[in-house]
JSON list of C-alpha atoms in Angstrom, two decimals:
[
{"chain": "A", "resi": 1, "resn": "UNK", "atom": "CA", "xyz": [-98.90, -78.24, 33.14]},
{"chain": "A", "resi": 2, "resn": "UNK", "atom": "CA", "xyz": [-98.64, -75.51, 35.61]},
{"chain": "A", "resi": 3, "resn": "UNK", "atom": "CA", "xyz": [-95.64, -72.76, 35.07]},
{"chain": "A", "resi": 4, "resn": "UNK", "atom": "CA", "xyz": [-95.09, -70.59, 37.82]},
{"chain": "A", "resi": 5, "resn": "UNK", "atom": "CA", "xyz": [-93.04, -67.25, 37.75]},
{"chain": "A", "resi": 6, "resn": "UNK", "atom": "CA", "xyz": [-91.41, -66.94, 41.64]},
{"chain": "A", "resi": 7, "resn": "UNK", "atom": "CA", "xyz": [-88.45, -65.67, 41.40]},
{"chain": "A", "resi": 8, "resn": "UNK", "atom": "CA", "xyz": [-86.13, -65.49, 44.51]},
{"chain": "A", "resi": 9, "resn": "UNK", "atom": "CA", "xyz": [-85.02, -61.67, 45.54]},
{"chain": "A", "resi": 10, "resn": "UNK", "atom": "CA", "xyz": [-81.81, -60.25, 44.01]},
{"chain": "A", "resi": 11, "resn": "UNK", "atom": "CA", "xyz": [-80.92, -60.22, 48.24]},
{"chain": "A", "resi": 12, "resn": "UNK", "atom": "CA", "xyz": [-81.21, -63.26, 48.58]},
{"chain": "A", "resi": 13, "resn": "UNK", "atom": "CA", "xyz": [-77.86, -64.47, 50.51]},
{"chain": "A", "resi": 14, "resn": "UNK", "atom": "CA", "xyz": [-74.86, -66.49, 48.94]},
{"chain": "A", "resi": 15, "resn": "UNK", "atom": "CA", "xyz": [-75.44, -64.59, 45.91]},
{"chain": "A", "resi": 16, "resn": "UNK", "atom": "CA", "xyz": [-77.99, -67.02, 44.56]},
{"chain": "A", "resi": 17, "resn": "UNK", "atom": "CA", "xyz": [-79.16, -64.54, 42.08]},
{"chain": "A", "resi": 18, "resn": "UNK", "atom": "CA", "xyz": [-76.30, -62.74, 40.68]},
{"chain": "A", "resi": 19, "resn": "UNK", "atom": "CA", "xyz": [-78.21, -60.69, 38.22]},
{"chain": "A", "resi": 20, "resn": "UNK", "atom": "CA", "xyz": [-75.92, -61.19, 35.43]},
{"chain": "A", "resi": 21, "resn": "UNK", "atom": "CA", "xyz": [-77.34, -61.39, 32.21]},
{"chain": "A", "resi": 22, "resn": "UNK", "atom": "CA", "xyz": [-76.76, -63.61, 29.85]},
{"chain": "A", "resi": 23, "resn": "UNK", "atom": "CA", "xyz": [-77.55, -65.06, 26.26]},
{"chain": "A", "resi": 24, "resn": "UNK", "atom": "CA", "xyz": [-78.19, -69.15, 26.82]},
{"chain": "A", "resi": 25, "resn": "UNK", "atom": "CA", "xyz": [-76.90, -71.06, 24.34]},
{"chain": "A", "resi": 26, "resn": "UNK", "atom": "CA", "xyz": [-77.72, -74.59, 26.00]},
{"chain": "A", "resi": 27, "resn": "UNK", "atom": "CA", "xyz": [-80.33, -75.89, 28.54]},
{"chain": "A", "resi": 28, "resn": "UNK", "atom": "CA", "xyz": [-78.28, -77.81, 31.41]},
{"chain": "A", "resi": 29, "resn": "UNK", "atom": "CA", "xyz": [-80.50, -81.14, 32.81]},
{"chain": "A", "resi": 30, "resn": "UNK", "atom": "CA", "xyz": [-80.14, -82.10, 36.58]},
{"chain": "A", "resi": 31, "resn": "UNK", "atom": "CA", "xyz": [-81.80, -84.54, 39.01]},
{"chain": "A", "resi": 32, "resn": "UNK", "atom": "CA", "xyz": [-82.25, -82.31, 42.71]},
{"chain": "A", "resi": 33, "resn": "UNK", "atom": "CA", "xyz": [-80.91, -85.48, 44.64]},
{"chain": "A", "resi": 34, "resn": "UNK", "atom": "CA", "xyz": [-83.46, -84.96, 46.92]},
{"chain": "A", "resi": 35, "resn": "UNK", "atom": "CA", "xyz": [-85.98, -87.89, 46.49]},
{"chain": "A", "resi": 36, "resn": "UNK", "atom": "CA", "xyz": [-88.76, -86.12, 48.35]},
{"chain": "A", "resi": 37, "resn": "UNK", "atom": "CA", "xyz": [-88.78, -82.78, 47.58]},
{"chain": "A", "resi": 38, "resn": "UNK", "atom": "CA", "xyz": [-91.14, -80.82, 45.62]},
{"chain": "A", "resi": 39, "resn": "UNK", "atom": "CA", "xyz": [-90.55, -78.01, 43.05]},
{"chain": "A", "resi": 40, "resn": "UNK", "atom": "CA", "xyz": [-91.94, -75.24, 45.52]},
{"chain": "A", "resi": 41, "resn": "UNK", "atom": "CA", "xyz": [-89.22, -77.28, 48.20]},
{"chain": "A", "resi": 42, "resn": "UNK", "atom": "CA", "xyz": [-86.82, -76.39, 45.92]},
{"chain": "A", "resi": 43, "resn": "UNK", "atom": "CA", "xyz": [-87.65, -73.03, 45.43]},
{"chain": "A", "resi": 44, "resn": "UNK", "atom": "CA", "xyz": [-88.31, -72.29, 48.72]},
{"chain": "A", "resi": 45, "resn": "UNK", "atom": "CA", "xyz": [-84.86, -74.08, 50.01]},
{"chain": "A", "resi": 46, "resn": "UNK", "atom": "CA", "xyz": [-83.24, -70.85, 47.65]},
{"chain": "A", "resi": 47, "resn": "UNK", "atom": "CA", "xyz": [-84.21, -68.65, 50.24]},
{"chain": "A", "resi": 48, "resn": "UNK", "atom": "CA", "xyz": [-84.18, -70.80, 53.30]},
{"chain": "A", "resi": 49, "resn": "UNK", "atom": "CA", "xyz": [-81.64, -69.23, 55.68]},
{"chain": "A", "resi": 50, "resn": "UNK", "atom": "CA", "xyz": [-80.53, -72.60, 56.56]},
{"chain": "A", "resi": 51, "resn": "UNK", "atom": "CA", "xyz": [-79.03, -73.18, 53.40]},
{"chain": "A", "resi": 52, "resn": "UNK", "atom": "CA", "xyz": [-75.45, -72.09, 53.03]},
{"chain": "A", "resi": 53, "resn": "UNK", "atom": "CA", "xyz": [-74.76, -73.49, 49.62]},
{"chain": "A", "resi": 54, "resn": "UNK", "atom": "CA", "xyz": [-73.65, -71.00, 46.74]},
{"chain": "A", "resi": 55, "resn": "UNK", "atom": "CA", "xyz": [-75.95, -72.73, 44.17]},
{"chain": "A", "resi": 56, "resn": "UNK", "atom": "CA", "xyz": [-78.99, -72.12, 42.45]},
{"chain": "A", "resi": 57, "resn": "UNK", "atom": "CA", "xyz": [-81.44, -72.77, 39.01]},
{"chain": "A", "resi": 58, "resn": "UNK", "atom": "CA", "xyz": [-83.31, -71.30, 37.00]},
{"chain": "A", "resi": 59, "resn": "UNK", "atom": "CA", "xyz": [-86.76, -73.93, 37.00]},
{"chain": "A", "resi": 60, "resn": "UNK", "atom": "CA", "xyz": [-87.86, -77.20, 39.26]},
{"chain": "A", "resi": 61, "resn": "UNK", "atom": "CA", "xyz": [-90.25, -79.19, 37.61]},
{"chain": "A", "resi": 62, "resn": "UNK", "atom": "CA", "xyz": [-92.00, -82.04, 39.06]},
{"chain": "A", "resi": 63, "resn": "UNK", "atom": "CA", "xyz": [-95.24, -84.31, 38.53]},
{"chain": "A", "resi": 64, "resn": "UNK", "atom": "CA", "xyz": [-97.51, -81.37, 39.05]},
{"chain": "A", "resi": 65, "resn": "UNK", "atom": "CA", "xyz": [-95.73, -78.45, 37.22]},
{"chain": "A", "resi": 66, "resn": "UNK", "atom": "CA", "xyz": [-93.00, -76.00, 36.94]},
{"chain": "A", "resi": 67, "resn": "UNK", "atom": "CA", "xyz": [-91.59, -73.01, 38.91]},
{"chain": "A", "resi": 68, "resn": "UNK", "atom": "CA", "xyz": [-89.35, -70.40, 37.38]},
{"chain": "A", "resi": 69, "resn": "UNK", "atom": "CA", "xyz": [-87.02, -69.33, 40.00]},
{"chain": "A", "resi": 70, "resn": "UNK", "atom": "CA", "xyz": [-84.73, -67.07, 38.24]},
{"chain": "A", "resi": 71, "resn": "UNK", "atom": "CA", "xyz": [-85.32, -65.37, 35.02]},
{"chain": "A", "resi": 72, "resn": "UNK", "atom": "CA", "xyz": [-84.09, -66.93, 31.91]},
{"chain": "A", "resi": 73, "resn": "UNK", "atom": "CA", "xyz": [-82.01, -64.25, 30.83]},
{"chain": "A", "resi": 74, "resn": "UNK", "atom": "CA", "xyz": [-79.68, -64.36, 33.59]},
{"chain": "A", "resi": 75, "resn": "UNK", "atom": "CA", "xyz": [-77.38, -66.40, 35.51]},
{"chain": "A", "resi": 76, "resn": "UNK", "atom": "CA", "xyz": [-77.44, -69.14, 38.14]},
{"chain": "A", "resi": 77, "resn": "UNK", "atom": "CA", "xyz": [-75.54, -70.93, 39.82]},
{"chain": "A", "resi": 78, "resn": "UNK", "atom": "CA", "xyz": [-76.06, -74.59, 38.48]},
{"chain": "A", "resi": 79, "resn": "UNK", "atom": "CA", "xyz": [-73.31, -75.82, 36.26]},
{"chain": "A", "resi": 80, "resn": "UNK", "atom": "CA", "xyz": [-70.02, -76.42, 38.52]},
{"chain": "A", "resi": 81, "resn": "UNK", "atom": "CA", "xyz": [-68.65, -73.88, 35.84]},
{"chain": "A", "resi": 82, "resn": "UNK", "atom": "CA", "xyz": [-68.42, -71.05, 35.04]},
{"chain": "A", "resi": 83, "resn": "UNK", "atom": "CA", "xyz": [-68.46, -71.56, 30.93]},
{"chain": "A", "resi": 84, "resn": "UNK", "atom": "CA", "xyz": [-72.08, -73.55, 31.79]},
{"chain": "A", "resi": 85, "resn": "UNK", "atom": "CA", "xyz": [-73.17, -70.77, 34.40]},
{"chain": "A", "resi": 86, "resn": "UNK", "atom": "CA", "xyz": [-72.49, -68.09, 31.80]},
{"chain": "A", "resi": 87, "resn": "UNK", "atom": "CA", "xyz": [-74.36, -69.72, 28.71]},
{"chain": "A", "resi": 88, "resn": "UNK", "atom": "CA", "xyz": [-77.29, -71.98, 30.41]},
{"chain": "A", "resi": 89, "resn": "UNK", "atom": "CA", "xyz": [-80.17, -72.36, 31.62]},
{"chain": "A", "resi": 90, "resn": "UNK", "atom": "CA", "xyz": [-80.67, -75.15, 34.23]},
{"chain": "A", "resi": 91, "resn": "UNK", "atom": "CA", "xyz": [-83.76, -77.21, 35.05]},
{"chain": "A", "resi": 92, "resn": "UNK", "atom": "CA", "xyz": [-83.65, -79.02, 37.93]},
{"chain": "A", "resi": 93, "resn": "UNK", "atom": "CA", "xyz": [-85.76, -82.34, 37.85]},
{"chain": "A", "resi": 94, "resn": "UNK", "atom": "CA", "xyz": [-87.37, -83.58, 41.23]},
{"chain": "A", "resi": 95, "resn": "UNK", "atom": "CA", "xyz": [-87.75, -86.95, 42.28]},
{"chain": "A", "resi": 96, "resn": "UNK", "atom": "CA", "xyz": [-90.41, -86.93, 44.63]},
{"chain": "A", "resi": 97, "resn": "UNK", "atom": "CA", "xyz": [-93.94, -88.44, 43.96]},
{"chain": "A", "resi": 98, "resn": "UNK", "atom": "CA", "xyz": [-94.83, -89.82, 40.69]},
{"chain": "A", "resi": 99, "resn": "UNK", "atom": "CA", "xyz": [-91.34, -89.73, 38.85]},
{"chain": "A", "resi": 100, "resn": "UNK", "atom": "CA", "xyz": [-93.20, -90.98, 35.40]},
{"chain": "A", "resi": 101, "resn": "UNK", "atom": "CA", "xyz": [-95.63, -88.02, 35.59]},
{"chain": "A", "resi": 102, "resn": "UNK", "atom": "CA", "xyz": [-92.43, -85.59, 35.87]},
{"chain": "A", "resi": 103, "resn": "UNK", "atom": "CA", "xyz": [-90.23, -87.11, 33.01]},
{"chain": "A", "resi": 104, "resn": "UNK", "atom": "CA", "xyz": [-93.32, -86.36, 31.57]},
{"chain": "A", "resi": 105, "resn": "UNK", "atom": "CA", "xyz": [-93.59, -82.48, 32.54]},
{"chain": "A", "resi": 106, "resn": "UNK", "atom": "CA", "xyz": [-90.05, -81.57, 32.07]},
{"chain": "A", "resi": 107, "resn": "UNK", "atom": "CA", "xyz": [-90.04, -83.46, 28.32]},
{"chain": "A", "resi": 108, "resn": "UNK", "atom": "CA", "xyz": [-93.30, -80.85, 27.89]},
{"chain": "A", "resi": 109, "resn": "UNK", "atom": "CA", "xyz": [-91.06, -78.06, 29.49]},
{"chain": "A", "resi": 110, "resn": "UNK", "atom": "CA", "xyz": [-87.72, -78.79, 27.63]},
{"chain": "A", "resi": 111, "resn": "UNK", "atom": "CA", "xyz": [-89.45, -79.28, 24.34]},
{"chain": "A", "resi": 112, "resn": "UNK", "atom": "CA", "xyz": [-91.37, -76.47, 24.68]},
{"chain": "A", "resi": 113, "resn": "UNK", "atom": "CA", "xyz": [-88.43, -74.15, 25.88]},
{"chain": "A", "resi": 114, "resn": "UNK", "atom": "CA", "xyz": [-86.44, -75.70, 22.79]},
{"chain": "A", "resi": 115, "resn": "UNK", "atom": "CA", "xyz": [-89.01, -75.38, 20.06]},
{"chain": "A", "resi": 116, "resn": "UNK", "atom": "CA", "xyz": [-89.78, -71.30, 21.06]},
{"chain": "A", "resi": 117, "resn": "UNK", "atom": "CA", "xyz": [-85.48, -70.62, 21.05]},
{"chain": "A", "resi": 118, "resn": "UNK", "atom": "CA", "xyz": [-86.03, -72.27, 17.28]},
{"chain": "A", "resi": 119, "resn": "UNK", "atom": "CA", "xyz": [-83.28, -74.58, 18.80]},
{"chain": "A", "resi": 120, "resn": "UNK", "atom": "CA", "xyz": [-82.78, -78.65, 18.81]},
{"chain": "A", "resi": 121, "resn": "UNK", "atom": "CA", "xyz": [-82.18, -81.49, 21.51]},
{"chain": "A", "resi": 122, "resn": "UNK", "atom": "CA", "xyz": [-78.49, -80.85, 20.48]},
{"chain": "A", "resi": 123, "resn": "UNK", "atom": "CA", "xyz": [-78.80, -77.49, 22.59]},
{"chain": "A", "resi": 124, "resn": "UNK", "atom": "CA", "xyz": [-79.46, -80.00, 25.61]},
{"chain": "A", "resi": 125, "resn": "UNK", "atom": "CA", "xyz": [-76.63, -80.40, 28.26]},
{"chain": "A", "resi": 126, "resn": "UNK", "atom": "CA", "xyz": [-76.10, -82.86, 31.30]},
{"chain": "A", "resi": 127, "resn": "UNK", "atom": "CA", "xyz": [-74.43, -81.11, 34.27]},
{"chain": "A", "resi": 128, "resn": "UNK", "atom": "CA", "xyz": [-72.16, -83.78, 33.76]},
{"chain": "A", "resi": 129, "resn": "UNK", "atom": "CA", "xyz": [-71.27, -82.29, 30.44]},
{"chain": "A", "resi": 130, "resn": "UNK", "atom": "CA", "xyz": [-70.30, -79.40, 32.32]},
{"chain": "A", "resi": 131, "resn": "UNK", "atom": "CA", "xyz": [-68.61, -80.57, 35.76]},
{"chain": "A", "resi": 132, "resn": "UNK", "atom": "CA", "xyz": [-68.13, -84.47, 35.49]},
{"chain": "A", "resi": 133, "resn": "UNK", "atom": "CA", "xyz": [-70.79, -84.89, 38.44]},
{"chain": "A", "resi": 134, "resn": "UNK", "atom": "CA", "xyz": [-73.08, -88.04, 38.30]},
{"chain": "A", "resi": 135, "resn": "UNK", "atom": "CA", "xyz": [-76.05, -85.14, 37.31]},
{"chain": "A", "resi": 136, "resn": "UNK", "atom": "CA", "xyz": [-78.84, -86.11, 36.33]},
{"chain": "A", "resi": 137, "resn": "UNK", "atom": "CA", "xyz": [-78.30, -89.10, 38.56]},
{"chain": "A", "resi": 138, "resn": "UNK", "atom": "CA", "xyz": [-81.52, -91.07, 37.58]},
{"chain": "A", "resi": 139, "resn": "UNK", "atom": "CA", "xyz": [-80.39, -91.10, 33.97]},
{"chain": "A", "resi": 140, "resn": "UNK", "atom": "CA", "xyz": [-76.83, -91.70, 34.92]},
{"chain": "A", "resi": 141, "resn": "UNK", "atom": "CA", "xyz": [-77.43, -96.25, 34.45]},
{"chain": "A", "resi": 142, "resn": "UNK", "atom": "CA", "xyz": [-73.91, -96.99, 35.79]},
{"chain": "A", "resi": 143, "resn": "UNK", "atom": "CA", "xyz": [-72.31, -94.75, 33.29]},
{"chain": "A", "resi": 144, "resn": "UNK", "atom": "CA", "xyz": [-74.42, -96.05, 30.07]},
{"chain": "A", "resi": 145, "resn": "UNK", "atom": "CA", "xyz": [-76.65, -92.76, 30.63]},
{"chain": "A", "resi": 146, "resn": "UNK", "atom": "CA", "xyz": [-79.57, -94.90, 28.47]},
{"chain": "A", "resi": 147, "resn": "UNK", "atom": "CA", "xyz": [-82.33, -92.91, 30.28]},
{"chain": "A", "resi": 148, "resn": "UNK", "atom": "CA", "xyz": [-80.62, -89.39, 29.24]},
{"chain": "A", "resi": 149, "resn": "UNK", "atom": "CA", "xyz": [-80.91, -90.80, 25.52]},
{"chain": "A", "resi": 150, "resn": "UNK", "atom": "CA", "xyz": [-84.51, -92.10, 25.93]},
{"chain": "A", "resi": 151, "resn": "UNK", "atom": "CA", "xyz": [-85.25, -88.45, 27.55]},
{"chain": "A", "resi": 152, "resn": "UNK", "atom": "CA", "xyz": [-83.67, -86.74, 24.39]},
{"chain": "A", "resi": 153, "resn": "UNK", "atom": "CA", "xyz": [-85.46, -88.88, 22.20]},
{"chain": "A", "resi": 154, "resn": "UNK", "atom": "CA", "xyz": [-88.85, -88.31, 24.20]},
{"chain": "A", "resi": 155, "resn": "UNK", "atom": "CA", "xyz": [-88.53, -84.49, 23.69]},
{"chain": "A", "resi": 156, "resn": "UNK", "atom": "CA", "xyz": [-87.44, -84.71, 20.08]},
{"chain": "A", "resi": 157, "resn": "UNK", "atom": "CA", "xyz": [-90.62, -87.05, 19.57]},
{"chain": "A", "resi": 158, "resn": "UNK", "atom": "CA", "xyz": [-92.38, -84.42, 21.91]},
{"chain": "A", "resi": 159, "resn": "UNK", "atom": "CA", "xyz": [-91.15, -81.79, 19.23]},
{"chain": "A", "resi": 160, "resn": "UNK", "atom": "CA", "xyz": [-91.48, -83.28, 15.88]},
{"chain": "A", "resi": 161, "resn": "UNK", "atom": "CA", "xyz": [-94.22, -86.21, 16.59]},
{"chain": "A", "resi": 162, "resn": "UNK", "atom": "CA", "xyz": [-94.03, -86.72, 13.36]},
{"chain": "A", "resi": 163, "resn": "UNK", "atom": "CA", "xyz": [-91.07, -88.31, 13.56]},
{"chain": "A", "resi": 164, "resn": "UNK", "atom": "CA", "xyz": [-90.31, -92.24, 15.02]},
{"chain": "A", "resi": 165, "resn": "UNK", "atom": "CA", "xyz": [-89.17, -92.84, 17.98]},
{"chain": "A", "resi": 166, "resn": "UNK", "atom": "CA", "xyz": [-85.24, -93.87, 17.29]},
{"chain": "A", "resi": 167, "resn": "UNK", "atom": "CA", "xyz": [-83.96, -97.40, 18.53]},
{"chain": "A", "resi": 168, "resn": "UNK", "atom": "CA", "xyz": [-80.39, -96.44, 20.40]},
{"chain": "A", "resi": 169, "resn": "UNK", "atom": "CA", "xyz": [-78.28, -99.76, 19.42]},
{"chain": "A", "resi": 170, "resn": "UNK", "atom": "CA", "xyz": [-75.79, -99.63, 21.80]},
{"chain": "A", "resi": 171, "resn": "UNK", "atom": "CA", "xyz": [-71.62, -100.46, 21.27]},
{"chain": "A", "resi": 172, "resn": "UNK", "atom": "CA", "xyz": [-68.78, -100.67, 22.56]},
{"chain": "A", "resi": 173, "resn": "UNK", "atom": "CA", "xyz": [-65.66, -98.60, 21.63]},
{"chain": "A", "resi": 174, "resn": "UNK", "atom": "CA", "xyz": [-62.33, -99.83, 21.86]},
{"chain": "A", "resi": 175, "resn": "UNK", "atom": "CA", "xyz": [-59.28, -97.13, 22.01]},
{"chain": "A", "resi": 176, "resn": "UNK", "atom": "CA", "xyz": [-55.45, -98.66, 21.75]},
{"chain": "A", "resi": 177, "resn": "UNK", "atom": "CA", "xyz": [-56.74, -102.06, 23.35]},
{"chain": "A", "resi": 178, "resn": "UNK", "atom": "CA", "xyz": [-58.93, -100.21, 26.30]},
{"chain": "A", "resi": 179, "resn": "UNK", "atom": "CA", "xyz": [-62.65, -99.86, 26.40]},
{"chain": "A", "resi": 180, "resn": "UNK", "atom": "CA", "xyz": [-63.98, -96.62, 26.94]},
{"chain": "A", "resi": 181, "resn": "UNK", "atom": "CA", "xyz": [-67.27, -94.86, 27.42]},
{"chain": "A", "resi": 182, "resn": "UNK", "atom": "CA", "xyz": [-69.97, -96.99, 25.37]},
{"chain": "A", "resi": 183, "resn": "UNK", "atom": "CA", "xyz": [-71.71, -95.79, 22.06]},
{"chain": "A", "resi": 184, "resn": "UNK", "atom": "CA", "xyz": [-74.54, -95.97, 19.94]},
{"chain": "A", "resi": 185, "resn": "UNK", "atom": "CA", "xyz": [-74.74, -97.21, 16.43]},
{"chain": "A", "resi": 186, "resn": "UNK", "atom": "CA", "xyz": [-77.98, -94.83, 14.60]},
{"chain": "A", "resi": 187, "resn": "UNK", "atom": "CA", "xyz": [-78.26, -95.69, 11.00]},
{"chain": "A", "resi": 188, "resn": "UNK", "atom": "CA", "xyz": [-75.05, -97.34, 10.65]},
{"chain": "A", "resi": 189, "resn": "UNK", "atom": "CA", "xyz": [-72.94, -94.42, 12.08]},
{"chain": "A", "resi": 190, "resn": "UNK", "atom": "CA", "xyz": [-71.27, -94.58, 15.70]},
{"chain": "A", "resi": 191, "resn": "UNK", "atom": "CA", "xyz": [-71.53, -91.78, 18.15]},
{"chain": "A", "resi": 192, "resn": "UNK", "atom": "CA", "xyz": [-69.21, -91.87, 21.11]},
{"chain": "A", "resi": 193, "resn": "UNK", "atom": "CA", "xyz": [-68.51, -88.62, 23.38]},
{"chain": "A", "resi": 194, "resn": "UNK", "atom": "CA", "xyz": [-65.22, -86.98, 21.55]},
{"chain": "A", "resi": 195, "resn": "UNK", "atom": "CA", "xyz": [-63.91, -86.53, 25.49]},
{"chain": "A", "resi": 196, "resn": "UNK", "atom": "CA", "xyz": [-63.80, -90.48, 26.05]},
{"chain": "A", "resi": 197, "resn": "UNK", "atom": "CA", "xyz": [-61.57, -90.83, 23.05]},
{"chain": "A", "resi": 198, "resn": "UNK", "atom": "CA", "xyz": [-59.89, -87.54, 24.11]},
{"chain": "A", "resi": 199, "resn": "UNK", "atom": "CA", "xyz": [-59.45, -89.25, 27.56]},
{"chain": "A", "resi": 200, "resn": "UNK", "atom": "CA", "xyz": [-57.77, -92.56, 25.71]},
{"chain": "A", "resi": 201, "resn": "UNK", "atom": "CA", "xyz": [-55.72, -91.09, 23.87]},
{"chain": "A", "resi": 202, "resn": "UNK", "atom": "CA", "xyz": [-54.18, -88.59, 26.68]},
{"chain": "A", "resi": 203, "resn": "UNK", "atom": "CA", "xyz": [-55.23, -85.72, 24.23]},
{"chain": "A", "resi": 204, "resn": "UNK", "atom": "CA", "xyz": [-56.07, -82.63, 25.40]},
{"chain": "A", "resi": 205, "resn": "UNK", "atom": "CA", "xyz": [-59.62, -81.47, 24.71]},
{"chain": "A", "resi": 206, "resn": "UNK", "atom": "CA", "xyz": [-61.09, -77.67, 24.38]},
{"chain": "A", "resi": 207, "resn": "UNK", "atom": "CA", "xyz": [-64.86, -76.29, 23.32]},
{"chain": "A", "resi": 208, "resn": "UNK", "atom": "CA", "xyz": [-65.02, -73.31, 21.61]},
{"chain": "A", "resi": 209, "resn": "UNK", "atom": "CA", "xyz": [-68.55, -71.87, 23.00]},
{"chain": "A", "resi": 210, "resn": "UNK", "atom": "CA", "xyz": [-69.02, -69.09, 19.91]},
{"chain": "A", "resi": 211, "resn": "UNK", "atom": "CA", "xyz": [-68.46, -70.93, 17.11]},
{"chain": "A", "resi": 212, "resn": "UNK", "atom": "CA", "xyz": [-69.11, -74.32, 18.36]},
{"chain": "A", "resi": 213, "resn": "UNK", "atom": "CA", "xyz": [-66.16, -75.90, 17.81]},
{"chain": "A", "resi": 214, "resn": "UNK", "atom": "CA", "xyz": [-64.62, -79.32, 19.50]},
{"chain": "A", "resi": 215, "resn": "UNK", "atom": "CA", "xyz": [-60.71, -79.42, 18.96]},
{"chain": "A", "resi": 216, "resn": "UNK", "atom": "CA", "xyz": [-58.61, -82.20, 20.23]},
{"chain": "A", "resi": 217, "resn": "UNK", "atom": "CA", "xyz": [-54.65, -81.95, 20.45]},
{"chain": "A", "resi": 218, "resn": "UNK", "atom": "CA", "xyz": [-52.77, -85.35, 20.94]},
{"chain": "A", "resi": 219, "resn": "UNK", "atom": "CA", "xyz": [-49.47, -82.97, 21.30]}
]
């Protein structure tokens, strides 16, 4: 796979490229939304003076490789916040052409990107995770998100293909007589996201970024 370095100039209008560095903790997933544009679209829509959104990325990837539009060690403007800004990197998946042949590049990309940082898929965000958008959209499956677990699962393989594939079985959760964002049962243990039970229970929620902590208040 092709991996091109072409980044967009600190000028560049809306602030696009901020130039503040950071130290990613996470890599952020997103679909462009854009079902025929290419990676080198993407980048070149940064600097298009057309565009008057304050957003950027930091790589496109699509089914014939990947372009690098910001450096890695500092911000863009991909998350819808500021905490995901801050502390990830985000990939932006294209839908044009042959969308197989791209799952396939970006599960190359992400695995690769993971397995250098010495981290695991649990470094991998959804914008959703950050902003609530429907992002990526083509893994969104009317709110089961079954193709962002199938992608995870295709990187992890792609990292340790040593290891099985995983069979997701998934299950519903039940809070206080209301069902809530389905789960999946993985060797007898359910994982639901702690925010839908948050959510149920009318708790209060918070993420501690340095020492990765999840608390939840019902007070």
């Amino acid at each position: 796979m092709d991996y091109v370095l072409n980044h967009i100039p600190l000028s560049t209008p809306r602030t696009r490229r901020p130039a503040t560095l950071i130290e990613p903790s996470t890599i952020t997933i997103h679909n462009t939304g854009n079902p025929t544009s290419t990676a080198a679209n993407e980048r070149g829509w940064l600097t298009n003076p057309s565009n008057t959104r304050r957003a950027s990325f930091h790589i496109a990837v699509d089914e014939r490789g990947a372009v690098e539009c910001i450096p890695l060690n500092e911000a863009a403007l991909h998350a819808g916040s500021a905490e995901g800004n801050r502390t990830s990197i985000g990939v932006e998946i294209c839908e044009s052409g042959n969308y197989a042949k791209t799952l396939e590049n970006a599960v190359e990309l992400v695995a690769a990107m993971l397995t250098e940082r010495g981290w695991g898929v649990d470094r991998l965000r959804r914008h959703y995770d950050w902003s609530g958008k429907i992002c990526p959209r083509l893994m969104y499956d009317d709110g089961k998100w079954t193709g962002w677990e199938a992608f995870k699962k295709a990187v992890e393989a792609k990292m340790n293909p040593e290891v099985p594939n995983v069979k997701l079985a998934p299950v519903s959760v039940v809070v206080n007589g209301n069902e809530i964002a389905d789960g999946h049962i993985v060797d007898g243990v359910t994982y639901v996201p702690v925010r839908s039970i948050a959510e149920a229970l009318g708790a209060s929620i918070t993420w501690d970024q340095k020492t990765r902590t999840v608390t939840l208040n019902t007070k």
